[in-house]
mmCIF file of N, CA and C in Angstrom:
data_model
loop_
_atom_site.group_PDB
_atom_site.id
_atom_site.type_symbol
_atom_site.label_atom_id
_atom_site.label_comp_id
_atom_site.label_asym_id
_atom_site.label_seq_id
_atom_site.Cartn_x
_atom_site.Cartn_y
_atom_site.Cartn_z
ATOM 1 N N MET A 16 -12.346 -14.978 13.517
ATOM 2 C CA MET A 16 -12.939 -14.740 12.183
ATOM 3 C C MET A 16 -13.484 -16.320 10.665
ATOM 4 N N SER A 17 -14.067 -15.277 10.338
ATOM 5 C CA SER A 17 -15.097 -16.620 10.095
ATOM 6 C C SER A 17 -14.427 -16.883 8.811
ATOM 7 N N ASP A 18 -14.795 -18.000 8.697
ATOM 8 C CA ASP A 18 -14.754 -19.066 7.968
ATOM 9 C C ASP A 18 -14.379 -18.866 6.500
ATOM 10 N N HIS A 19 -15.385 -18.097 6.174
ATOM 11 C CA HIS A 19 -14.739 -17.706 4.078
ATOM 12 C C HIS A 19 -13.780 -16.420 4.773
ATOM 13 N N ILE A 20 -12.891 -16.153 4.757
ATOM 14 C CA ILE A 20 -11.659 -15.339 4.882
ATOM 15 C C ILE A 20 -10.833 -16.140 5.033
ATOM 16 N N PRO A 21 -10.032 -16.070 4.293
ATOM 17 C CA PRO A 21 -8.356 -16.413 4.778
ATOM 18 C C PRO A 21 -7.865 -16.258 5.645
ATOM 19 N N THR A 22 -7.126 -16.853 6.383
ATOM 20 C CA THR A 22 -5.931 -16.104 6.827
ATOM 21 C C THR A 22 -5.067 -14.493 6.852
ATOM 22 N N GLY A 23 -4.463 -14.284 7.070
ATOM 23 C CA GLY A 23 -4.595 -12.910 7.592
ATOM 24 C C GLY A 23 -5.679 -11.530 6.698
ATOM 25 N N PHE A 24 -6.166 -12.422 6.857
ATOM 26 C CA PHE A 24 -7.104 -11.676 5.077
ATOM 27 C C PHE A 24 -7.876 -9.784 5.959
ATOM 28 N N HIS A 25 -9.008 -9.475 5.517
ATOM 29 C CA HIS A 25 -10.095 -8.777 5.877
ATOM 30 C C HIS A 25 -11.031 -8.917 5.211
ATOM 31 N N ALA A 26 -12.129 -8.561 5.422
ATOM 32 C CA ALA A 26 -13.330 -8.488 4.527
ATOM 33 C C ALA A 26 -13.063 -8.036 2.806
ATOM 34 N N VAL A 27 -12.476 -6.545 3.168
ATOM 35 C CA VAL A 27 -11.725 -5.860 2.138
ATOM 36 C C VAL A 27 -10.356 -6.024 1.852
ATOM 37 N N THR A 28 -10.041 -5.951 0.728
ATOM 38 C CA THR A 28 -9.055 -6.459 0.829
ATOM 39 C C THR A 28 -8.270 -5.391 -1.170
ATOM 40 N N PRO A 29 -7.422 -4.849 -0.536
ATOM 41 C CA PRO A 29 -6.886 -4.228 -1.826
ATOM 42 C C PRO A 29 -6.301 -4.822 -2.440
ATOM 43 N N TYR A 30 -6.348 -5.003 -4.190
ATOM 44 C CA TYR A 30 -6.158 -5.862 -4.593
ATOM 45 C C TYR A 30 -5.446 -4.742 -6.767
ATOM 46 N N LEU A 31 -4.475 -5.034 -6.808
ATOM 47 C CA LEU A 31 -4.228 -4.099 -7.243
ATOM 48 C C LEU A 31 -3.193 -4.579 -8.962
ATOM 49 N N LEU A 32 -4.032 -4.173 -10.586
ATOM 50 C CA LEU A 32 -3.028 -4.875 -11.111
ATOM 51 C C LEU A 32 -1.948 -4.254 -11.724
ATOM 52 N N LEU A 33 -0.717 -4.327 -11.652
ATOM 53 C CA LEU A 33 0.051 -3.136 -11.638
ATOM 54 C C LEU A 33 0.986 -4.141 -13.398
ATOM 55 N N ALA A 34 1.109 -3.665 -14.264
ATOM 56 C CA ALA A 34 2.777 -3.201 -14.953
ATOM 57 C C ALA A 34 3.858 -4.144 -15.082
ATOM 58 N N ASP A 35 4.157 -3.397 -14.942
ATOM 59 C CA ASP A 35 5.258 -4.819 -14.173
ATOM 60 C C ASP A 35 5.444 -4.867 -12.578
ATOM 61 N N PRO A 36 4.968 -5.732 -12.008
ATOM 62 C CA PRO A 36 4.240 -6.202 -10.558
ATOM 63 C C PRO A 36 5.968 -6.361 -10.387
ATOM 64 N N LYS A 37 6.843 -6.996 -10.921
ATOM 65 C CA LYS A 37 8.219 -7.842 -10.461
ATOM 66 C C LYS A 37 8.619 -6.179 -9.260
ATOM 67 N N GLY A 38 8.630 -5.453 -10.023
ATOM 68 C CA GLY A 38 9.501 -4.024 -9.642
ATOM 69 C C GLY A 38 8.851 -3.419 -8.284
ATOM 70 N N PHE A 39 6.950 -3.147 -9.009
ATOM 71 C CA PHE A 39 6.202 -3.164 -7.822
ATOM 72 C C PHE A 39 6.531 -4.121 -6.578
ATOM 73 N N ILE A 40 6.587 -5.032 -5.954
ATOM 74 C CA ILE A 40 7.202 -5.608 -5.606
ATOM 75 C C ILE A 40 8.684 -5.306 -4.701
ATOM 76 N N GLU A 41 9.106 -5.429 -5.245
ATOM 77 C CA GLU A 41 10.453 -4.619 -4.961
ATOM 78 C C GLU A 41 10.528 -3.309 -3.860
ATOM 79 N N PHE A 42 10.225 -2.245 -4.734
ATOM 80 C CA PHE A 42 9.473 -1.527 -3.896
ATOM 81 C C PHE A 42 8.960 -1.985 -2.892
ATOM 82 N N ALA A 43 7.584 -1.824 -2.523
ATOM 83 C CA ALA A 43 7.032 -2.411 -1.782
ATOM 84 C C ALA A 43 7.669 -3.092 -1.102
ATOM 85 N N LYS A 44 8.679 -4.173 -0.647
ATOM 86 C CA LYS A 44 9.367 -4.921 -0.065
ATOM 87 C C LYS A 44 10.942 -3.586 0.511
ATOM 88 N N ALA A 45 11.055 -3.106 -0.420
ATOM 89 C CA ALA A 45 12.279 -2.021 0.324
ATOM 90 C C ALA A 45 11.620 -0.606 0.720
ATOM 91 N N GLY A 46 10.932 0.263 0.367
ATOM 92 C CA GLY A 46 10.277 0.811 0.307
ATOM 93 C C GLY A 46 8.523 1.598 1.136
ATOM 94 N N LEU A 47 8.553 0.163 0.945
ATOM 95 C CA LEU A 47 7.035 0.294 2.226
ATOM 96 C C LEU A 47 7.237 -0.760 3.512
ATOM 97 N N GLY A 48 8.174 -1.580 4.106
ATOM 98 C CA GLY A 48 8.519 -2.698 4.231
ATOM 99 C C GLY A 48 7.253 -4.082 4.376
ATOM 100 N N ALA A 49 6.847 -3.809 2.761
ATOM 101 C CA ALA A 49 6.026 -5.333 2.728
ATOM 102 C C ALA A 49 7.080 -5.961 3.059
ATOM 103 N N THR A 50 6.230 -7.936 2.967
ATOM 104 C CA THR A 50 7.256 -9.218 2.982
ATOM 105 C C THR A 50 6.247 -9.731 2.456
ATOM 106 N N GLU A 51 6.848 -9.972 1.212
ATOM 107 C CA GLU A 51 5.670 -11.006 0.264
ATOM 108 C C GLU A 51 6.010 -12.851 0.624
ATOM 109 N N ARG A 52 3.755 -12.588 0.603
ATOM 110 C CA ARG A 52 3.836 -13.922 1.518
ATOM 111 C C ARG A 52 3.496 -14.971 0.200
ATOM 112 N N PHE A 53 3.471 -14.797 -1.072
ATOM 113 C CA PHE A 53 2.371 -16.244 -2.510
ATOM 114 C C PHE A 53 2.709 -15.041 -3.577
ATOM 115 N N ALA A 54 3.645 -15.963 -4.712
ATOM 116 C CA ALA A 54 3.525 -15.090 -6.309
ATOM 117 C C ALA A 54 3.584 -16.572 -6.305
ATOM 118 N N SER A 55 2.874 -16.821 -8.004
ATOM 119 C CA SER A 55 1.949 -17.149 -9.097
ATOM 120 C C SER A 55 2.476 -16.948 -9.801
ATOM 121 N N TYR A 56 3.260 -17.186 -11.289
ATOM 122 C CA TYR A 56 3.998 -17.156 -12.381
ATOM 123 C C TYR A 56 3.732 -17.975 -13.170
ATOM 124 N N ASP A 57 3.497 -17.677 -14.358
ATOM 125 C CA ASP A 57 3.386 -18.412 -15.517
ATOM 126 C C ASP A 57 3.470 -17.368 -16.715
ATOM 127 N N ASP A 58 4.344 -18.270 -17.153
ATOM 128 C CA ASP A 58 4.665 -17.506 -18.747
ATOM 129 C C ASP A 58 5.579 -16.317 -18.637
ATOM 130 N N GLY A 59 6.584 -15.817 -17.147
ATOM 131 C CA GLY A 59 6.749 -15.208 -15.976
ATOM 132 C C GLY A 59 6.163 -13.728 -16.007
ATOM 133 N N ARG A 60 4.562 -14.025 -16.868
ATOM 134 C CA ARG A 60 3.376 -13.050 -15.406
ATOM 135 C C ARG A 60 2.798 -14.129 -14.405
ATOM 136 N N LEU A 61 3.090 -12.690 -13.822
ATOM 137 C CA LEU A 61 2.441 -13.060 -12.293
ATOM 138 C C LEU A 61 0.680 -13.121 -12.256
ATOM 139 N N GLN A 62 0.155 -14.049 -12.791
ATOM 140 C CA GLN A 62 -1.652 -14.296 -11.747
ATOM 141 C C GLN A 62 -1.872 -14.420 -10.471
ATOM 142 N N HIS A 63 -1.151 -13.839 -9.366
ATOM 143 C CA HIS A 63 -1.898 -13.375 -8.297
ATOM 144 C C HIS A 63 -0.382 -13.935 -7.659
ATOM 145 N N GLY A 64 -0.506 -13.076 -6.437
ATOM 146 C CA GLY A 64 0.332 -12.397 -5.892
ATOM 147 C C GLY A 64 0.030 -12.168 -4.351
ATOM 148 N N GLU A 65 0.900 -12.321 -3.162
ATOM 149 C CA GLU A 65 0.346 -11.088 -1.705
ATOM 150 C C GLU A 65 1.683 -11.054 -1.286
ATOM 151 N N LEU A 66 1.149 -10.055 -0.580
ATOM 152 C CA LEU A 66 1.677 -8.822 0.292
ATOM 153 C C LEU A 66 0.961 -9.517 1.876
ATOM 154 N N THR A 67 2.254 -8.555 2.867
ATOM 155 C CA THR A 67 1.947 -8.107 3.885
ATOM 156 C C THR A 67 1.981 -6.703 3.706
ATOM 157 N N LEU A 68 1.835 -6.434 4.802
ATOM 158 C CA LEU A 68 1.850 -4.399 4.079
ATOM 159 C C LEU A 68 1.388 -4.122 5.297
ATOM 160 N N TYR A 69 1.760 -3.877 6.649
ATOM 161 C CA TYR A 69 1.046 -2.682 7.819
ATOM 162 C C TYR A 69 0.519 -4.394 8.520
ATOM 163 N N GLY A 70 0.065 -4.811 8.501
ATOM 164 C CA GLY A 70 -0.085 -5.827 8.970
ATOM 165 C C GLY A 70 -1.795 -6.146 8.206
ATOM 166 N N CYS A 71 -1.488 -5.664 7.466
ATOM 167 C CA CYS A 71 -2.507 -6.309 6.210
ATOM 168 C C CYS A 71 -1.693 -7.314 5.435
ATOM 169 N N VAL A 72 -3.225 -7.250 4.742
ATOM 170 C CA VAL A 72 -2.476 -8.358 3.045
ATOM 171 C C VAL A 72 -2.844 -7.644 1.377
ATOM 172 N N LEU A 73 -2.141 -7.400 0.720
ATOM 173 C CA LEU A 73 -2.312 -6.470 -0.240
ATOM 174 C C LEU A 73 -2.275 -7.846 -1.849
ATOM 175 N N GLU A 74 -3.205 -7.869 -2.899
ATOM 176 C CA GLU A 74 -3.004 -8.894 -3.813
ATOM 177 C C GLU A 74 -2.484 -8.395 -4.803
ATOM 178 N N LEU A 75 -1.790 -9.052 -6.183
ATOM 179 C CA LEU A 75 -1.803 -7.920 -6.927
ATOM 180 C C LEU A 75 -1.741 -8.895 -8.304
ATOM 181 N N GLY A 76 -2.403 -8.579 -9.225
ATOM 182 C CA GLY A 76 -1.083 -9.397 -10.291
ATOM 183 C C GLY A 76 -1.072 -8.824 -11.285
ATOM 184 N N GLN A 77 -1.321 -9.248 -13.043
ATOM 185 C CA GLN A 77 -0.765 -8.377 -13.941
ATOM 186 C C GLN A 77 -1.619 -8.471 -14.969
ATOM 187 N N PRO A 78 -1.926 -7.627 -15.735
ATOM 188 C CA PRO A 78 -3.436 -7.119 -16.293
ATOM 189 C C PRO A 78 -2.945 -8.145 -17.723
ATOM 190 N N GLN A 79 -4.081 -8.674 -17.772
ATOM 191 C CA GLN A 79 -4.346 -9.222 -19.715
ATOM 192 C C GLN A 79 -5.733 -9.284 -20.028
ATOM 193 N N GLY A 80 -5.109 -9.724 -21.449
ATOM 194 C CA GLY A 80 -6.910 -9.506 -22.116
ATOM 195 C C GLY A 80 -7.669 -8.272 -21.539
ATOM 196 N N ASP A 81 -9.277 -8.209 -20.796
ATOM 197 C CA ASP A 81 -10.129 -7.198 -21.316
ATOM 198 C C ASP A 81 -8.675 -6.230 -20.058
ATOM 199 N N PHE A 82 -8.755 -6.794 -19.061
ATOM 200 C CA PHE A 82 -7.900 -5.980 -18.456
ATOM 201 C C PHE A 82 -6.417 -5.049 -17.714
ATOM 202 N N ALA A 83 -6.591 -3.629 -17.517
ATOM 203 C CA ALA A 83 -5.802 -2.868 -17.768
ATOM 204 C C ALA A 83 -5.347 -2.757 -16.274
ATOM 205 N N ALA A 84 -4.139 -1.588 -15.797
ATOM 206 C CA ALA A 84 -3.386 -1.722 -14.887
ATOM 207 C C ALA A 84 -4.060 -1.404 -14.226
ATOM 208 N N THR A 85 -4.152 -0.723 -13.194
ATOM 209 C CA THR A 85 -4.721 0.342 -11.960
ATOM 210 C C THR A 85 -3.399 0.366 -11.041
ATOM 211 N N LYS A 86 -4.875 1.681 -10.271
ATOM 212 C CA LYS A 86 -3.481 3.016 -9.749
ATOM 213 C C LYS A 86 -4.446 2.803 -8.652
ATOM 214 N N SER A 87 -4.584 2.924 -7.441
ATOM 215 C CA SER A 87 -4.985 3.382 -6.180
ATOM 216 C C SER A 87 -3.771 4.170 -5.091
ATOM 217 N N SER A 88 -5.311 4.786 -4.652
ATOM 218 C CA SER A 88 -5.096 4.899 -2.973
ATOM 219 C C SER A 88 -4.860 4.408 -1.973
ATOM 220 N N PHE A 89 -4.122 4.670 -1.278
ATOM 221 C CA PHE A 89 -3.393 3.812 0.684
ATOM 222 C C PHE A 89 -3.206 4.918 1.929
ATOM 223 N N HIS A 90 -4.590 4.938 2.020
ATOM 224 C CA HIS A 90 -4.264 5.608 3.616
ATOM 225 C C HIS A 90 -3.794 4.601 4.783
ATOM 226 N N VAL A 91 -2.815 4.962 5.496
ATOM 227 C CA VAL A 91 -2.316 3.632 5.537
ATOM 228 C C VAL A 91 -2.272 4.380 7.274
ATOM 229 N N PHE A 92 -2.354 3.977 8.403
ATOM 230 C CA PHE A 92 -2.329 4.190 9.500
ATOM 231 C C PHE A 92 -0.853 3.645 10.472
ATOM 232 N N VAL A 93 0.545 4.921 10.369
ATOM 233 C CA VAL A 93 1.715 3.803 11.405
ATOM 234 C C VAL A 93 2.073 4.640 12.446
ATOM 235 N N GLU A 94 3.161 4.574 12.701
ATOM 236 C CA GLU A 94 3.416 4.546 14.921
ATOM 237 C C GLU A 94 4.730 5.346 13.782
ATOM 238 N N ASP A 95 4.823 5.915 12.954
ATOM 239 C CA ASP A 95 5.565 7.019 12.644
ATOM 240 C C ASP A 95 6.271 7.585 11.270
ATOM 241 N N PRO A 96 4.809 8.073 11.126
ATOM 242 C CA PRO A 96 4.661 8.693 9.627
ATOM 243 C C PRO A 96 5.218 9.554 9.170
ATOM 244 N N ASP A 97 6.714 9.457 9.325
ATOM 245 C CA ASP A 97 7.528 10.600 9.426
ATOM 246 C C ASP A 97 8.955 9.766 7.843
ATOM 247 N N ALA A 98 8.717 8.365 9.286
ATOM 248 C CA ALA A 98 10.201 7.155 8.393
ATOM 249 C C ALA A 98 9.059 6.619 7.896
ATOM 250 N N ALA A 99 7.760 6.443 7.838
ATOM 251 C CA ALA A 99 7.510 5.880 6.583
ATOM 252 C C ALA A 99 7.744 6.402 5.131
ATOM 253 N N PHE A 100 7.475 7.833 5.083
ATOM 254 C CA PHE A 100 7.419 9.121 4.081
ATOM 255 C C PHE A 100 8.720 8.875 3.771
ATOM 256 N N ALA A 101 9.751 8.858 4.408
ATOM 257 C CA ALA A 101 11.280 9.183 4.203
ATOM 258 C C ALA A 101 11.801 7.941 3.356
ATOM 259 N N ARG A 102 11.196 6.425 4.067
ATOM 260 C CA ARG A 102 11.230 5.002 3.920
ATOM 261 C C ARG A 102 11.600 5.196 2.016
ATOM 262 N N ALA A 103 9.172 6.033 1.855
ATOM 263 C CA ALA A 103 8.962 5.368 1.044
ATOM 264 C C ALA A 103 10.325 6.535 -0.400
ATOM 265 N N VAL A 104 10.341 7.750 0.125
ATOM 266 C CA VAL A 104 10.918 8.427 -0.955
ATOM 267 C C VAL A 104 12.327 7.901 -1.421
ATOM 268 N N GLU A 105 12.653 7.749 -0.048
ATOM 269 C CA GLU A 105 14.201 6.815 -0.229
ATOM 270 C C GLU A 105 14.492 5.935 -1.520
ATOM 271 N N HIS A 106 13.508 5.148 -1.620
ATOM 272 C CA HIS A 106 13.196 3.969 -2.708
ATOM 273 C C HIS A 106 12.380 4.446 -3.504
ATOM 274 N N GLY A 107 13.016 5.736 -4.180
ATOM 275 C CA GLY A 107 11.547 6.257 -4.874
ATOM 276 C C GLY A 107 10.695 6.739 -5.497
ATOM 277 N N ALA A 108 9.372 6.884 -4.008
ATOM 278 C CA ALA A 108 8.653 7.747 -4.552
ATOM 279 C C ALA A 108 8.531 9.043 -4.598
ATOM 280 N N THR A 109 7.447 9.479 -4.761
ATOM 281 C CA THR A 109 7.350 10.992 -5.359
ATOM 282 C C THR A 109 6.857 11.763 -3.669
ATOM 283 N N ALA A 110 7.574 12.640 -2.956
ATOM 284 C CA ALA A 110 6.199 13.597 -2.346
ATOM 285 C C ALA A 110 5.235 13.580 -2.981
ATOM 286 N N LEU A 111 4.023 14.300 -2.029
ATOM 287 C CA LEU A 111 3.358 14.060 -2.405
ATOM 288 C C LEU A 111 2.402 15.929 -1.825
ATOM 289 N N TYR A 112 3.339 15.991 -0.097
ATOM 290 C CA TYR A 112 2.391 16.847 0.562
ATOM 291 C C TYR A 112 3.770 16.357 1.683
ATOM 292 N N GLU A 113 4.486 16.755 2.632
ATOM 293 C CA GLU A 113 5.404 17.091 3.250
ATOM 294 C C GLU A 113 4.638 16.627 4.654
ATOM 295 N N VAL A 114 4.900 15.585 5.120
ATOM 296 C CA VAL A 114 4.306 15.128 6.663
ATOM 297 C C VAL A 114 4.242 16.392 7.204
ATOM 298 N N LYS A 115 2.977 17.018 8.586
ATOM 299 C CA LYS A 115 2.503 17.616 8.426
ATOM 300 C C LYS A 115 1.769 17.600 9.457
ATOM 301 N N ASP A 116 0.936 18.081 10.783
ATOM 302 C CA ASP A 116 0.704 18.218 11.506
ATOM 303 C C ASP A 116 -1.561 18.672 11.590
ATOM 304 N N HIS A 117 -1.716 18.022 10.940
ATOM 305 C CA HIS A 117 -3.371 18.549 9.813
ATOM 306 C C HIS A 117 -4.221 18.866 11.404
ATOM 307 N N ASP A 118 -5.118 20.210 11.238
ATOM 308 C CA ASP A 118 -6.665 20.335 12.290
ATOM 309 C C ASP A 118 -7.785 19.263 12.486
ATOM 310 N N TYR A 119 -7.394 18.489 11.019
ATOM 311 C CA TYR A 119 -8.572 16.876 11.561
ATOM 312 C C TYR A 119 -8.154 15.994 12.480
ATOM 313 N N GLY A 120 -6.313 16.562 13.438
ATOM 314 C CA GLY A 120 -6.489 15.454 14.493
ATOM 315 C C GLY A 120 -5.481 14.551 14.055
ATOM 316 N N GLU A 121 -4.582 14.553 12.821
ATOM 317 C CA GLU A 121 -3.659 13.930 12.673
ATOM 318 C C GLU A 121 -2.612 14.331 11.673
ATOM 319 N N ARG A 122 -1.353 13.224 12.188
ATOM 320 C CA ARG A 122 0.185 13.914 11.254
ATOM 321 C C ARG A 122 -0.022 12.703 10.442
ATOM 322 N N SER A 123 0.854 13.553 9.296
ATOM 323 C CA SER A 123 0.436 12.550 7.588
ATOM 324 C C SER A 123 1.138 12.924 6.239
ATOM 325 N N GLY A 124 1.458 12.900 5.505
ATOM 326 C CA GLY A 124 2.330 13.146 4.624
ATOM 327 C C GLY A 124 2.340 11.784 3.171
ATOM 328 N N GLY A 125 2.126 12.867 2.215
ATOM 329 C CA GLY A 125 2.281 11.402 1.173
ATOM 330 C C GLY A 125 3.040 11.742 0.227
ATOM 331 N N VAL A 126 2.478 10.086 -0.174
ATOM 332 C CA VAL A 126 3.435 10.140 -1.883
ATOM 333 C C VAL A 126 3.190 9.644 -2.824
ATOM 334 N N GLN A 127 3.937 9.646 -3.595
ATOM 335 C CA GLN A 127 3.349 8.479 -4.726
ATOM 336 C C GLN A 127 4.460 7.057 -5.180
ATOM 337 N N ASP A 128 4.196 6.510 -5.772
ATOM 338 C CA ASP A 128 4.445 5.348 -5.942
ATOM 339 C C ASP A 128 5.144 5.189 -7.231
ATOM 340 N N PRO A 129 6.289 4.720 -7.555
ATOM 341 C CA PRO A 129 6.996 4.982 -8.517
ATOM 342 C C PRO A 129 6.206 4.307 -9.865
ATOM 343 N N PHE A 130 5.039 3.579 -9.375
ATOM 344 C CA PHE A 130 3.799 2.776 -10.717
ATOM 345 C C PHE A 130 2.789 3.246 -10.588
ATOM 346 N N GLY A 131 2.360 4.207 -9.843
ATOM 347 C CA GLY A 131 1.407 5.814 -9.799
ATOM 348 C C GLY A 131 0.737 5.962 -8.432
ATOM 349 N N ASN A 132 0.575 4.858 -8.362
ATOM 350 C CA ASN A 132 -0.207 4.787 -6.589
ATOM 351 C C ASN A 132 0.383 5.921 -5.078
ATOM 352 N N GLN A 133 -0.370 6.138 -5.033
ATOM 353 C CA GLN A 133 -0.939 7.778 -3.557
ATOM 354 C C GLN A 133 -0.659 6.370 -1.765
ATOM 355 N N TRP A 134 0.470 7.019 -1.026
ATOM 356 C CA TRP A 134 0.367 6.194 -0.062
ATOM 357 C C TRP A 134 -0.030 7.217 1.111
ATOM 358 N N TYR A 135 -1.042 8.221 2.219
ATOM 359 C CA TYR A 135 -0.469 8.909 3.167
ATOM 360 C C TYR A 135 -0.029 7.548 3.828
ATOM 361 N N PHE A 136 0.745 8.912 5.057
ATOM 362 C CA PHE A 136 0.515 8.120 6.011
ATOM 363 C C PHE A 136 0.525 8.456 7.346
ATOM 364 N N ALA A 137 -0.057 7.989 8.108
ATOM 365 C CA ALA A 137 -0.836 8.939 9.074
ATOM 366 C C ALA A 137 -0.825 8.765 10.479
ATOM 367 N N LYS A 138 -0.431 9.388 11.549
ATOM 368 C CA LYS A 138 -1.015 8.600 12.757
ATOM 369 C C LYS A 138 -1.586 10.323 13.463
ATOM 370 N N VAL A 139 -2.664 8.950 15.094
ATOM 371 C CA VAL A 139 -3.654 9.807 15.100
ATOM 372 C C VAL A 139 -2.621 10.790 15.978
ATOM 373 N N ILE A 140 -2.314 12.520 16.058
ATOM 374 C CA ILE A 140 -2.428 13.033 16.693
ATOM 375 C C ILE A 140 -3.821 13.629 18.311
ATOM 376 N N ASP A 141 -4.241 13.363 17.259
ATOM 377 C CA ASP A 141 -6.051 14.100 18.834
ATOM 378 C C ASP A 141 -7.343 13.294 18.443
ATOM 379 N N ALA A 142 -7.049 12.748 19.425
ATOM 380 C CA ALA A 142 -8.128 11.541 18.441
ATOM 381 C C ALA A 142 -9.675 12.510 18.837
ATOM 382 N N GLU A 143 -9.780 13.295 20.098
ATOM 383 C CA GLU A 143 -10.982 13.983 19.725
ATOM 384 C C GLU A 143 -11.599 14.823 18.497
ATOM 385 N N LYS A 144 -10.330 14.772 18.020
ATOM 386 C CA LYS A 144 -10.287 16.051 16.518
ATOM 387 C C LYS A 144 -10.309 14.748 14.782
ATOM 388 N N ARG A 145 -9.660 13.753 15.518
ATOM 389 C CA ARG A 145 -10.219 13.057 14.877
ATOM 390 C C ARG A 145 -11.205 12.300 15.011
ATOM 391 N N ALA A 146 -12.315 11.795 15.970
ATOM 392 C CA ALA A 146 -13.530 11.636 15.661
ATOM 393 C C ALA A 146 -14.492 12.703 15.550
ATOM 394 N N THR A 147 -14.559 13.158 15.177
ATOM 395 C CA THR A 147 -15.560 14.229 14.879
ATOM 396 C C THR A 147 -15.550 14.254 13.269
#
C-alpha cells in the first residue's frame, strides 16, 4: 500500500453527502452490514464520517453551503446476493429488480435505499461470460 492512501482505503473512495446522515448510518449498519469507523459532528451536523462496507470504506458528510445532498449507485460483489438483497429490503430498501441470473454471467438484484442510493448486489456465476 502506498503511503499516500490511508489504511483500509482504495485509491477511489465513494463519498456521499446526506441530508440525514444519522439515518443513513443506521440503515447501512442494519441493512447492509456496515461498521461505523469514525464520525465527527459539529453542532449536530456530520462533518465527516466513515463506514466499512464489504471490505471497503465509504465516506460521508452532511451538505452545507453550496454543497447539495448526493445520490449514487453501487455495484457490490457479495457471496450471497439473495441474502444481501433480502437484508436491505428488510431494513427499508425498495426492490428495483429481484435477484436473478443474467446472461452476462452474474446473479444480481437491485434495491434503492431510503435515501435514494441504488445498490446492486452481484455474484459471478459464469466467469467466462463475465470476462467478455
